mmCIF file with all atom_site columns, N, CA and C in Angstrom:
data_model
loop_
_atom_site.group_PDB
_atom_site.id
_atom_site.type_symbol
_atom_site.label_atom_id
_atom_site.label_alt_id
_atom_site.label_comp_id
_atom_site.label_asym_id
_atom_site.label_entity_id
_atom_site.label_seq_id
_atom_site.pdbx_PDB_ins_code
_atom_site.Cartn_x
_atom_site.Cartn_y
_atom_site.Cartn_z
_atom_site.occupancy
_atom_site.B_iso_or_equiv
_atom_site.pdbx_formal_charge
_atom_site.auth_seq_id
_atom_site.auth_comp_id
_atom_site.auth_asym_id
_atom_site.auth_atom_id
_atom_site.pdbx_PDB_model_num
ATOM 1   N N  . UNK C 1 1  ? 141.264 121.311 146.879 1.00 0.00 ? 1  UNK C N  1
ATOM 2   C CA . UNK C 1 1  ? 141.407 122.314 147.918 1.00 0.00 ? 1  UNK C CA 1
ATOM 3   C C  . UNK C 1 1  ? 142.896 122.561 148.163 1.00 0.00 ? 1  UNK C C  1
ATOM 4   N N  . UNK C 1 2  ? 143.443 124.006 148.121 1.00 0.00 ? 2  UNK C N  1
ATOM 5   C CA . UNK C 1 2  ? 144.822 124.249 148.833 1.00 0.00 ? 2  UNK C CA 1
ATOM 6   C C  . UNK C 1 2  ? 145.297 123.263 149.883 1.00 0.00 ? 2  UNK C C  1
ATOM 7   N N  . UNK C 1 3  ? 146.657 122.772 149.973 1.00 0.00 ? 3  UNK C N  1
ATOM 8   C CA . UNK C 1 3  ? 146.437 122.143 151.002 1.00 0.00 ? 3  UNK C CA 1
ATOM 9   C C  . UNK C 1 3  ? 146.471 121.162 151.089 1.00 0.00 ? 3  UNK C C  1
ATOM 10  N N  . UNK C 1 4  ? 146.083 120.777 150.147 1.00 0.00 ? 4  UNK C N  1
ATOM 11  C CA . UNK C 1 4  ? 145.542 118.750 149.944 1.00 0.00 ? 4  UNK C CA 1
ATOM 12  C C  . UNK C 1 4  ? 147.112 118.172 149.271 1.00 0.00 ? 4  UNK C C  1
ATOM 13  N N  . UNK C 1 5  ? 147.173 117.259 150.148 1.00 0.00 ? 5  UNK C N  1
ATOM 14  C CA . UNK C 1 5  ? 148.669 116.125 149.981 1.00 0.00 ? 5  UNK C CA 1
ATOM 15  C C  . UNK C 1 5  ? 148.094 114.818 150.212 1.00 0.00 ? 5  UNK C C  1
ATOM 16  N N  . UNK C 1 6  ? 147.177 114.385 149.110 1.00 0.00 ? 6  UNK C N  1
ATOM 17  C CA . UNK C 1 6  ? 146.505 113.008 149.991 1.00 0.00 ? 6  UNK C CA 1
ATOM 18  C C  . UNK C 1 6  ? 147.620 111.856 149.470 1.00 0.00 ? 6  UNK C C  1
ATOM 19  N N  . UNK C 1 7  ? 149.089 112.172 148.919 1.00 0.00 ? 7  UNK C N  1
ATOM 20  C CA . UNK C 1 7  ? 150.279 111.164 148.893 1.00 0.00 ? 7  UNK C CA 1
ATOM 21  C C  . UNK C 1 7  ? 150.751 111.060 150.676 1.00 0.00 ? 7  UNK C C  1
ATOM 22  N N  . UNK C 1 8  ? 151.154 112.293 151.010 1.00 0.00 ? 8  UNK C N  1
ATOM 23  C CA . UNK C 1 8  ? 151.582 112.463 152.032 1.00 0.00 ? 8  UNK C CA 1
ATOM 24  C C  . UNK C 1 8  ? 150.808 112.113 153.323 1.00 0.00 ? 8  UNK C C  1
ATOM 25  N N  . UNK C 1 9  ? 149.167 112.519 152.966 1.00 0.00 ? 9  UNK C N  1
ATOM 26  C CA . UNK C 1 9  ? 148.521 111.733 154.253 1.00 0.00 ? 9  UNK C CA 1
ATOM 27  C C  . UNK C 1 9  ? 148.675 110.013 154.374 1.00 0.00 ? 9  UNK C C  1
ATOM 28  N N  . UNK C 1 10 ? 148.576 109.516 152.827 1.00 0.00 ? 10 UNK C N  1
ATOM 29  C CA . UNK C 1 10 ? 148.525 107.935 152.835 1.00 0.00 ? 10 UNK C CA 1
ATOM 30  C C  . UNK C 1 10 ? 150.118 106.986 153.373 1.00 0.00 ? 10 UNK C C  1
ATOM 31  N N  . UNK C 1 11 ? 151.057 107.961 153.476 1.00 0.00 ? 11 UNK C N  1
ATOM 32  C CA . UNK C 1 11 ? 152.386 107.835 153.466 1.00 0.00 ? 11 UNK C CA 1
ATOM 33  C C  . UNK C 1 11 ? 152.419 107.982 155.377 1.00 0.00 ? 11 UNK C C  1
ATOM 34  N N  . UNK C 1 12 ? 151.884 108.786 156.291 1.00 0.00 ? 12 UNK C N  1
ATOM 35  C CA . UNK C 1 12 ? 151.218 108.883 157.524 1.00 0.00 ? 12 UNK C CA 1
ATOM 36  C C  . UNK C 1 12 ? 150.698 107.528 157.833 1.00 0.00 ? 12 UNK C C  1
ATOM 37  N N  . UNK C 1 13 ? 149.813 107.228 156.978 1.00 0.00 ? 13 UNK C N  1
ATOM 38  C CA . UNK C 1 13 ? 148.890 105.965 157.483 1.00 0.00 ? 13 UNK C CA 1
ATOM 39  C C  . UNK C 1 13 ? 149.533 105.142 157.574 1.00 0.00 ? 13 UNK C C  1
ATOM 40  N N  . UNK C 1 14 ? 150.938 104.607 156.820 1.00 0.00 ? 14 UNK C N  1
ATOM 41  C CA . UNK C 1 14 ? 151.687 103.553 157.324 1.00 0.00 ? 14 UNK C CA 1
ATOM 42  C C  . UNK C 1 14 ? 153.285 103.713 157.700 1.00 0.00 ? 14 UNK C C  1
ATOM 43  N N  . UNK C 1 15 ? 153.088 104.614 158.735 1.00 0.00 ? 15 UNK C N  1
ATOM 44  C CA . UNK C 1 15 ? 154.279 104.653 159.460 1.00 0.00 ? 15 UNK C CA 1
ATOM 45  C C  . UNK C 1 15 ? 153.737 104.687 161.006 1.00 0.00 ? 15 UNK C C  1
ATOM 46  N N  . UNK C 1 16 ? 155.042 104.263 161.958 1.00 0.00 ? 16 UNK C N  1
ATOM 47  C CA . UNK C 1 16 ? 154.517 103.850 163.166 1.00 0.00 ? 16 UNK C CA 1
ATOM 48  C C  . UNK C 1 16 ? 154.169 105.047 163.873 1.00 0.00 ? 16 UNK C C  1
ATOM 49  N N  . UNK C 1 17 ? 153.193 105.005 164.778 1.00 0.00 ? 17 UNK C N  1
ATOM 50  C CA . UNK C 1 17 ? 152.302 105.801 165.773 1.00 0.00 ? 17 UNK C CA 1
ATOM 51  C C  . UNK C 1 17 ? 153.934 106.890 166.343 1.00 0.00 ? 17 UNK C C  1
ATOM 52  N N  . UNK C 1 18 ? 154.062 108.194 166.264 1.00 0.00 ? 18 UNK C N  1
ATOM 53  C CA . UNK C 1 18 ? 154.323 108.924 166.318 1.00 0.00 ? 18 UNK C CA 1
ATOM 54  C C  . UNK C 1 18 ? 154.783 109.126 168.009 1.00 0.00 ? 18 UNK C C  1
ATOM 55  N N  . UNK C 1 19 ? 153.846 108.691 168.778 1.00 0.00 ? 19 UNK C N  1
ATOM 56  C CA . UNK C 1 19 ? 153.585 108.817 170.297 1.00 0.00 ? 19 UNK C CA 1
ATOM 57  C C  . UNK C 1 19 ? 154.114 107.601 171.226 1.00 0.00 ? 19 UNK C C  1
ATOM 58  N N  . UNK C 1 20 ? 153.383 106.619 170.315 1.00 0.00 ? 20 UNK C N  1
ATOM 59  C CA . UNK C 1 20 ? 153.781 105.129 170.904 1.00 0.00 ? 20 UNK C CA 1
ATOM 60  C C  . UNK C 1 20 ? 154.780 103.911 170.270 1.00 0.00 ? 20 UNK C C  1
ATOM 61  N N  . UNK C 1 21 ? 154.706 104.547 169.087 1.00 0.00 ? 21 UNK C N  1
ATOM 62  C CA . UNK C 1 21 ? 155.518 103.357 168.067 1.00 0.00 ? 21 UNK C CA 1
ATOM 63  C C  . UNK C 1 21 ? 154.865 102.185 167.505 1.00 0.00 ? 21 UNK C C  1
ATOM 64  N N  . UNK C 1 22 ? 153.409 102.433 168.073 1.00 0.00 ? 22 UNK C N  1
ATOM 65  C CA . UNK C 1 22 ? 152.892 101.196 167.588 1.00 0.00 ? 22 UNK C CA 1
ATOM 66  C C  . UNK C 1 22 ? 152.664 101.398 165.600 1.00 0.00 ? 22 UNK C C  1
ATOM 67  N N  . UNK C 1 23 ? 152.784 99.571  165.583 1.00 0.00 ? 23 UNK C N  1
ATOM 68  C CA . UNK C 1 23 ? 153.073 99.704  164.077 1.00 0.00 ? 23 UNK C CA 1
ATOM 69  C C  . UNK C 1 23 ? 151.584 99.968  163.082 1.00 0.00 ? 23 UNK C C  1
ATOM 70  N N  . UNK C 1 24 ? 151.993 100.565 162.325 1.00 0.00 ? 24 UNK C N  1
ATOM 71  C CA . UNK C 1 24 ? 150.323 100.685 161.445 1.00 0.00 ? 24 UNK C CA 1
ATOM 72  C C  . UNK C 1 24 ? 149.642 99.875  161.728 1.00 0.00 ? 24 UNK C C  1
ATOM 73  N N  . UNK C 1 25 ? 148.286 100.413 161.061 1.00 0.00 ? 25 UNK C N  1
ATOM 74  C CA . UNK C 1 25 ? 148.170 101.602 160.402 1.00 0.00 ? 25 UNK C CA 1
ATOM 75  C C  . UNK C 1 25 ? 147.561 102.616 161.238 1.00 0.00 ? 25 UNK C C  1
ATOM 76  N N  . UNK C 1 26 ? 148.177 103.729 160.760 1.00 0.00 ? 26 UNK C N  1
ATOM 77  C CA . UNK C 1 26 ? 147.873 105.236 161.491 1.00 0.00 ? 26 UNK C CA 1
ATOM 78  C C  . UNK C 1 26 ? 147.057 105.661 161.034 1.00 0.00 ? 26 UNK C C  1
ATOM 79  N N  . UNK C 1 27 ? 146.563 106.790 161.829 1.00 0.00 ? 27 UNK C N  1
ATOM 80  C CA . UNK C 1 27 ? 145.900 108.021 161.469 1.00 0.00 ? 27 UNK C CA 1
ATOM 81  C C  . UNK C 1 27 ? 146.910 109.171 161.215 1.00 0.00 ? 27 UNK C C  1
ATOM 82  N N  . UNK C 1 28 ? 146.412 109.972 159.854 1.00 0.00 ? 28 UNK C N  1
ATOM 83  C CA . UNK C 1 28 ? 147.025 110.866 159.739 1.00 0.00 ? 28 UNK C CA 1
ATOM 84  C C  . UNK C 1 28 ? 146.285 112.580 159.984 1.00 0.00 ? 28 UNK C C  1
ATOM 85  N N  . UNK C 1 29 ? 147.117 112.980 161.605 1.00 0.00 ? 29 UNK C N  1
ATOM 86  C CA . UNK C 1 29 ? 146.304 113.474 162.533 1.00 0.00 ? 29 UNK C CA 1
ATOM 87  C C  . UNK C 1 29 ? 147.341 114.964 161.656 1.00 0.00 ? 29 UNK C C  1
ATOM 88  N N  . UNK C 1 30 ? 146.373 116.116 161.815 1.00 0.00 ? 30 UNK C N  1
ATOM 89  C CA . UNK C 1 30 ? 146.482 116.995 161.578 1.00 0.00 ? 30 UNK C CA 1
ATOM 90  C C  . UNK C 1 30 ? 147.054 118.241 162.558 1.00 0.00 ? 30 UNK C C  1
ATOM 91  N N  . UNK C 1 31 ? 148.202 118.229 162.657 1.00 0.00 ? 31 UNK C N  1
ATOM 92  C CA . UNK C 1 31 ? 149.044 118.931 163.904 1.00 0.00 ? 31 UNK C CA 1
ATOM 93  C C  . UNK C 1 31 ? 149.405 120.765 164.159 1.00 0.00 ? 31 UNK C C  1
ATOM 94  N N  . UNK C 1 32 ? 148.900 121.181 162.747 1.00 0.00 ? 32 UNK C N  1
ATOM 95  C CA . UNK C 1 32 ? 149.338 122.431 162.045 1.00 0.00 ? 32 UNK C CA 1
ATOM 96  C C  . UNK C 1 32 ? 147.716 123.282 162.948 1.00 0.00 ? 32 UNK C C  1
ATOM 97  N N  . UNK C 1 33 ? 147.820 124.512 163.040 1.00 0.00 ? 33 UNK C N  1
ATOM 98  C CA . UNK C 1 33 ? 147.389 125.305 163.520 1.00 0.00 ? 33 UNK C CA 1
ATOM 99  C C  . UNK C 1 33 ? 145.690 126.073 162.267 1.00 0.00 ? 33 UNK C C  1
ATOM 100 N N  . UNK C 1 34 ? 144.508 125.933 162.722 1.00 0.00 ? 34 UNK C N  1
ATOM 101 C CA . UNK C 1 34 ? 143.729 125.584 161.681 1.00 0.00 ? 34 UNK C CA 1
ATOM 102 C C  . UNK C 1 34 ? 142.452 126.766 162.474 1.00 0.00 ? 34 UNK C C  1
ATOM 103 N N  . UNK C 1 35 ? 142.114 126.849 162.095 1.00 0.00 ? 35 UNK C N  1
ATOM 104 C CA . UNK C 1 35 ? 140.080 127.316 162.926 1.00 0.00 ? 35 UNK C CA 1
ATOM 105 C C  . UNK C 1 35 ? 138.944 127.841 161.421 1.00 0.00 ? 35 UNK C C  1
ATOM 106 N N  . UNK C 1 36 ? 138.149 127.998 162.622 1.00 0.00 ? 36 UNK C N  1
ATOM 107 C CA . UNK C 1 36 ? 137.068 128.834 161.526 1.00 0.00 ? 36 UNK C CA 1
ATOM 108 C C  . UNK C 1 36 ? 136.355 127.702 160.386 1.00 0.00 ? 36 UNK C C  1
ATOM 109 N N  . UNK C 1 37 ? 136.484 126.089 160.840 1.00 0.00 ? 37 UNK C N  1
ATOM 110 C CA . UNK C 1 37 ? 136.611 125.716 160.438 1.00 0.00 ? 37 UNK C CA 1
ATOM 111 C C  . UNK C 1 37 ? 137.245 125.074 159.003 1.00 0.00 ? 37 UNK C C  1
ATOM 112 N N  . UNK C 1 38 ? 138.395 125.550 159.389 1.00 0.00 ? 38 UNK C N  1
ATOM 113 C CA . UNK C 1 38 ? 139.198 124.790 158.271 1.00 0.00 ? 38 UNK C CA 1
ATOM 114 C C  . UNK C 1 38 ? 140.450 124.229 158.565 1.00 0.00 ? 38 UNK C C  1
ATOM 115 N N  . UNK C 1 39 ? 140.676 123.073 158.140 1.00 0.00 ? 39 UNK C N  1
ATOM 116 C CA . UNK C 1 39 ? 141.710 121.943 158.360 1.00 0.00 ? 39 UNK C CA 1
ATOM 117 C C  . UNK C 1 39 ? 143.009 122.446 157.980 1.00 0.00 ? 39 UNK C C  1
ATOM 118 N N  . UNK C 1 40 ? 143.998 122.302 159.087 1.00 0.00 ? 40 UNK C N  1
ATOM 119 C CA . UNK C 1 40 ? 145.509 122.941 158.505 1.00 0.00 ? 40 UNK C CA 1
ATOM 120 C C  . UNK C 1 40 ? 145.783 121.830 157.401 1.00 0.00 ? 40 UNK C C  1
ATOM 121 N N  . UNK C 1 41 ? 147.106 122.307 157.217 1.00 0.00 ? 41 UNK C N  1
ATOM 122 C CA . UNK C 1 41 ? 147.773 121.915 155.528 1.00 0.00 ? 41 UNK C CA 1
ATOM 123 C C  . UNK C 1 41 ? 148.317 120.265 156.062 1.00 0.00 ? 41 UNK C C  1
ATOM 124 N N  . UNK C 1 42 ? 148.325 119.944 154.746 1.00 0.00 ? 42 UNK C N  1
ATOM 125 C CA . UNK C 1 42 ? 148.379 118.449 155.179 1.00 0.00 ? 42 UNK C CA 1
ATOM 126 C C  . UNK C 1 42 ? 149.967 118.215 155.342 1.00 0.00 ? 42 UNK C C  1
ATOM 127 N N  . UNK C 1 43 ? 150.513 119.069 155.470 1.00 0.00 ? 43 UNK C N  1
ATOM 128 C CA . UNK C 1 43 ? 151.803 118.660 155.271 1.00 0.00 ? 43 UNK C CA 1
ATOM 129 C C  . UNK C 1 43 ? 152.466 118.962 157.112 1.00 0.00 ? 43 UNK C C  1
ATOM 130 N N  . UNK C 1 44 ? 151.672 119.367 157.677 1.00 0.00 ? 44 UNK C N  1
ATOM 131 C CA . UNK C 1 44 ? 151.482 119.192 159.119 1.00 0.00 ? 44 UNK C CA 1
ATOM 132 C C  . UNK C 1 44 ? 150.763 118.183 159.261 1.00 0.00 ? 44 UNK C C  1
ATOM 133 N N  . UNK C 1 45 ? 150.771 116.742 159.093 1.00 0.00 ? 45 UNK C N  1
ATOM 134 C CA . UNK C 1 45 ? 150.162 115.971 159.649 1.00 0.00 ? 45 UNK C CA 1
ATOM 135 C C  . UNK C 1 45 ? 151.023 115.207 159.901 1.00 0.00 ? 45 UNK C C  1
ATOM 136 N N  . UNK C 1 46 ? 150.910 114.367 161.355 1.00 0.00 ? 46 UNK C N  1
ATOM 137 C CA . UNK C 1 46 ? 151.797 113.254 161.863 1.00 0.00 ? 46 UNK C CA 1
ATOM 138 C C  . UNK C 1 46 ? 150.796 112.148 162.139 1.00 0.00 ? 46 UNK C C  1
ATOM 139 N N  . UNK C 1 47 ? 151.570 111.163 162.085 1.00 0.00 ? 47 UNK C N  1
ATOM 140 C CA . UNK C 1 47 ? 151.201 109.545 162.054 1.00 0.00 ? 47 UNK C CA 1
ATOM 141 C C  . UNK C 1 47 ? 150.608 109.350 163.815 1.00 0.00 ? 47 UNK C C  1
ATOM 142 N N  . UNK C 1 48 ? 149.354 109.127 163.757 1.00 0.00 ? 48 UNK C N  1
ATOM 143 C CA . UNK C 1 48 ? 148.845 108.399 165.178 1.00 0.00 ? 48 UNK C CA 1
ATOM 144 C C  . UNK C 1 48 ? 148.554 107.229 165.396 1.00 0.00 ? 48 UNK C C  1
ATOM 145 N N  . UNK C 1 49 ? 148.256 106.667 165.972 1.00 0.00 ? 49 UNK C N  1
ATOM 146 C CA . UNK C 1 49 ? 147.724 105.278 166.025 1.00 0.00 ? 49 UNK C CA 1
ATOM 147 C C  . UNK C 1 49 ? 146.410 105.551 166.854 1.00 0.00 ? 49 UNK C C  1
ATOM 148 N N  . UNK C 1 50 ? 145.100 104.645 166.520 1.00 0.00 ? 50 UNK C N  1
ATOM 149 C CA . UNK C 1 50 ? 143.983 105.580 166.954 1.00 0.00 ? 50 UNK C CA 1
ATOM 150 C C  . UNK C 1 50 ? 143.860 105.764 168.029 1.00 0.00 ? 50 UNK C C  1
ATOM 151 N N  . UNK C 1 51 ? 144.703 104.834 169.361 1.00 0.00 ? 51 UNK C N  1
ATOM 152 C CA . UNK C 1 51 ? 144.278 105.570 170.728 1.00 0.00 ? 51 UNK C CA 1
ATOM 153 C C  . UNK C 1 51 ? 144.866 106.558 170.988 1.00 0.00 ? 51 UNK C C  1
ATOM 154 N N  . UNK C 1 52 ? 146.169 106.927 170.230 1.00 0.00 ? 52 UNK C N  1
ATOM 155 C CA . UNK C 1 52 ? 146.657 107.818 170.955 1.00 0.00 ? 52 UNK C CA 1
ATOM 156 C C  . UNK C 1 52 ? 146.101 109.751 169.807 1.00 0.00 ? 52 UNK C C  1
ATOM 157 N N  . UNK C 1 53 ? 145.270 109.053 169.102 1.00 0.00 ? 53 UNK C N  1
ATOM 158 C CA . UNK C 1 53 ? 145.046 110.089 168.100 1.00 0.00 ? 53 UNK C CA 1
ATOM 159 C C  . UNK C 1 53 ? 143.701 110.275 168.971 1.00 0.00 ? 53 UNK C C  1
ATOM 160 N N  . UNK C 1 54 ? 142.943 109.726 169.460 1.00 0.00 ? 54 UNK C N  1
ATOM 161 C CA . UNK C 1 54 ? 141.770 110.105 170.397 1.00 0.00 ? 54 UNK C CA 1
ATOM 162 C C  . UNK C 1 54 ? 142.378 110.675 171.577 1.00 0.00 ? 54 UNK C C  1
ATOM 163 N N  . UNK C 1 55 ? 143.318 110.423 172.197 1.00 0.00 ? 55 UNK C N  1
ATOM 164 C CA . UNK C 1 55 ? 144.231 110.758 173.727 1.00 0.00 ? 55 UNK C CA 1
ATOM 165 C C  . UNK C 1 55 ? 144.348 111.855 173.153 1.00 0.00 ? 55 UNK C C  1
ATOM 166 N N  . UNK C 1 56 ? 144.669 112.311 171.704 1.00 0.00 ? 56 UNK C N  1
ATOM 167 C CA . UNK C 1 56 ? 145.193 113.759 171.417 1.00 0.00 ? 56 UNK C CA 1
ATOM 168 C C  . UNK C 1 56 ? 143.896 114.788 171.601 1.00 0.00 ? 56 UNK C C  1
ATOM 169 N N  . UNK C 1 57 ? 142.602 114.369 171.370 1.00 0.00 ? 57 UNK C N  1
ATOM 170 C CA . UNK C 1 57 ? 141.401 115.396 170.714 1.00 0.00 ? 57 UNK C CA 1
ATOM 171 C C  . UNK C 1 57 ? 141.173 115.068 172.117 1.00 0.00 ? 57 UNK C C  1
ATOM 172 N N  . UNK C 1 58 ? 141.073 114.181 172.665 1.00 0.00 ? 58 UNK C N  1
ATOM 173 C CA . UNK C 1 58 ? 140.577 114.081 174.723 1.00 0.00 ? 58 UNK C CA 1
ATOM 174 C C  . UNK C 1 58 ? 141.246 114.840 175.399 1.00 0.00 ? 58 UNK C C  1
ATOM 175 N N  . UNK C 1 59 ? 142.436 114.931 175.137 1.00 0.00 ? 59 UNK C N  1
ATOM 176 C CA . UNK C 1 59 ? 144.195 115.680 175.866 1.00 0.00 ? 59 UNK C CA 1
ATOM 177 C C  . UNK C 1 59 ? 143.728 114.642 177.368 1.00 0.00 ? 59 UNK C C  1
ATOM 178 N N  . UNK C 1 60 ? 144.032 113.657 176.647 1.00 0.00 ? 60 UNK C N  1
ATOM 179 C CA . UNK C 1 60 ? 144.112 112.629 177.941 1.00 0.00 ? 60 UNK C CA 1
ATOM 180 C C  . UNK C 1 60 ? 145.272 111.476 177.790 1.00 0.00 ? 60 UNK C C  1
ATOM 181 N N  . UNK C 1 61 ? 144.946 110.519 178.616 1.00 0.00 ? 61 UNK C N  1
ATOM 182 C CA . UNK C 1 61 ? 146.603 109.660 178.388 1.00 0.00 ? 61 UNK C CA 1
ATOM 183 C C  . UNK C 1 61 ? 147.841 110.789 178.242 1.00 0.00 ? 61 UNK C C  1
ATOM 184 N N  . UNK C 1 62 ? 148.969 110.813 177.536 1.00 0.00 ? 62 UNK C N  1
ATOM 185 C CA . UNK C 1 62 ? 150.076 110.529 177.757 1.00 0.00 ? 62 UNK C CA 1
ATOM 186 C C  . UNK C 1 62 ? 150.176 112.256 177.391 1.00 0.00 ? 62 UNK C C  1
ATOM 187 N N  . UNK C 1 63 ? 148.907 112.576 176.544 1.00 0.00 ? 63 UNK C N  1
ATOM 188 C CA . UNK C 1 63 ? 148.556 114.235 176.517 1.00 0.00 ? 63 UNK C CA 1
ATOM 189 C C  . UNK C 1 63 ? 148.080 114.808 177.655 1.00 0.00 ? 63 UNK C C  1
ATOM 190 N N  . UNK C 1 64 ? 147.714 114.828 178.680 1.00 0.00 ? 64 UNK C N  1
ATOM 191 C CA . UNK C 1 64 ? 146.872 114.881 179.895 1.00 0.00 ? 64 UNK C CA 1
ATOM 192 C C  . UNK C 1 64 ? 147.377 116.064 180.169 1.00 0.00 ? 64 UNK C C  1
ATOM 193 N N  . UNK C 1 65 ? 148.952 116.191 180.573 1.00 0.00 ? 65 UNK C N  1
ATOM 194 C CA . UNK C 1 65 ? 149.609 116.625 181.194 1.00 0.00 ? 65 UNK C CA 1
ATOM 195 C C  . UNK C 1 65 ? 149.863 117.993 180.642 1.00 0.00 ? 65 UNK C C  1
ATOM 196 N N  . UNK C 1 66 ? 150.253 117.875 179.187 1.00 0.00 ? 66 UNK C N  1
ATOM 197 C CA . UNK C 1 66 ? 150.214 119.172 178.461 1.00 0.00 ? 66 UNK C CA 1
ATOM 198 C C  . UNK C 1 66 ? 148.939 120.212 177.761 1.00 0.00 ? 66 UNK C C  1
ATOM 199 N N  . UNK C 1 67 ? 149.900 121.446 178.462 1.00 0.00 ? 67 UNK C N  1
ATOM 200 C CA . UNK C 1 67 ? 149.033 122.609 177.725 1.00 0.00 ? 67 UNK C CA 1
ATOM 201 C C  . UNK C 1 67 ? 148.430 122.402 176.397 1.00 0.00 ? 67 UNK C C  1
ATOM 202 N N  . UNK C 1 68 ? 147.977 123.646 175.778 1.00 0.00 ? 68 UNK C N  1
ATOM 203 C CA . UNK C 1 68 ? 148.126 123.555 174.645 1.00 0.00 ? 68 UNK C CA 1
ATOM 204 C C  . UNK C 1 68 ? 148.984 123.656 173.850 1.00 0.00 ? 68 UNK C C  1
ATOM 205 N N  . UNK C 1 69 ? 149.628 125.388 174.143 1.00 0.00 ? 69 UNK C N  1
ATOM 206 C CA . UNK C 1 69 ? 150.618 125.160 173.516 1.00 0.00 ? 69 UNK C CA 1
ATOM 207 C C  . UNK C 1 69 ? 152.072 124.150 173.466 1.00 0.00 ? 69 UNK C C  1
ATOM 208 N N  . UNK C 1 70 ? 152.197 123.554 174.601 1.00 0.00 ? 70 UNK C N  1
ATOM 209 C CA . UNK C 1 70 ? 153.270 122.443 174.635 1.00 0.00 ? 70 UNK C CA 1
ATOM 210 C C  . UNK C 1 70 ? 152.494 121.578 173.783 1.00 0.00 ? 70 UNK C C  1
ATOM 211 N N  . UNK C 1 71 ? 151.235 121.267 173.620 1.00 0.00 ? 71 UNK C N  1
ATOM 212 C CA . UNK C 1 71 ? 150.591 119.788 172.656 1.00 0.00 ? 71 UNK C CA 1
ATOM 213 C C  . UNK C 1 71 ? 151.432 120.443 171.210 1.00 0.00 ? 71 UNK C C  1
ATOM 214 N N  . UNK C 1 72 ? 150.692 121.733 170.676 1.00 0.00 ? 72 UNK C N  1
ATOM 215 C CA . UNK C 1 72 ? 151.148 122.339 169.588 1.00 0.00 ? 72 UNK C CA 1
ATOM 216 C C  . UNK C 1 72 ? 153.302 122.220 169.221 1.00 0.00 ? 72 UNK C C  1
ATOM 217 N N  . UNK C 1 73 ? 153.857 122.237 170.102 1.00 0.00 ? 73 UNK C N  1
ATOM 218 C CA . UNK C 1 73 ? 155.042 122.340 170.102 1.00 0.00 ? 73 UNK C CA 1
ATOM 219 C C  . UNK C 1 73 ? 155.426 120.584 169.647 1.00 0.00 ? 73 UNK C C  1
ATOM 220 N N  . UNK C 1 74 ? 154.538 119.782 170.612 1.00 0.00 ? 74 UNK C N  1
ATOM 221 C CA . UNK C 1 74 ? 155.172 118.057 170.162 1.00 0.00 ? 74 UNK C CA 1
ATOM 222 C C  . UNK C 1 74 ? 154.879 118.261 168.889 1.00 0.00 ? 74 UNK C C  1
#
């Protein structure tokens, strides 16, 4: 599929949480702008660590506070 960097997602998975610093392994959360079901490009993806990669899809914790578009801008 267009799109696909699965070096670059696995390279995500072990770098520290993006949000918190916590150390791997991450999720490599997909940050790029997507619908209609389909997944943005992988090369928009940043390193989460899973609570704060769930805090992101909840927009809770340390996301709470921000819009969308400010989420889109971090």
């Amino acid at each position: 599929m267009a799109g696909e960097d699965e070096g670059y997602r696995e390279w995500c998975r072990h770098q520290r949480c993006a949000q918190c610093s916590k150390l791997p392994p991450s999720e490599a959360h997909h940050a790029g702008i997507s619908g209609m079901g389909m997944r943005a490009h992988d090369n928009t993806c940043v390193p989460l660590c899973l609570y704060c990669h769930n805090d992101w899809h909840a927009a809770s914790g340390p996301f709470k506070t921000m819009r969308k578009a400010e989420r889109r801008a971090w």
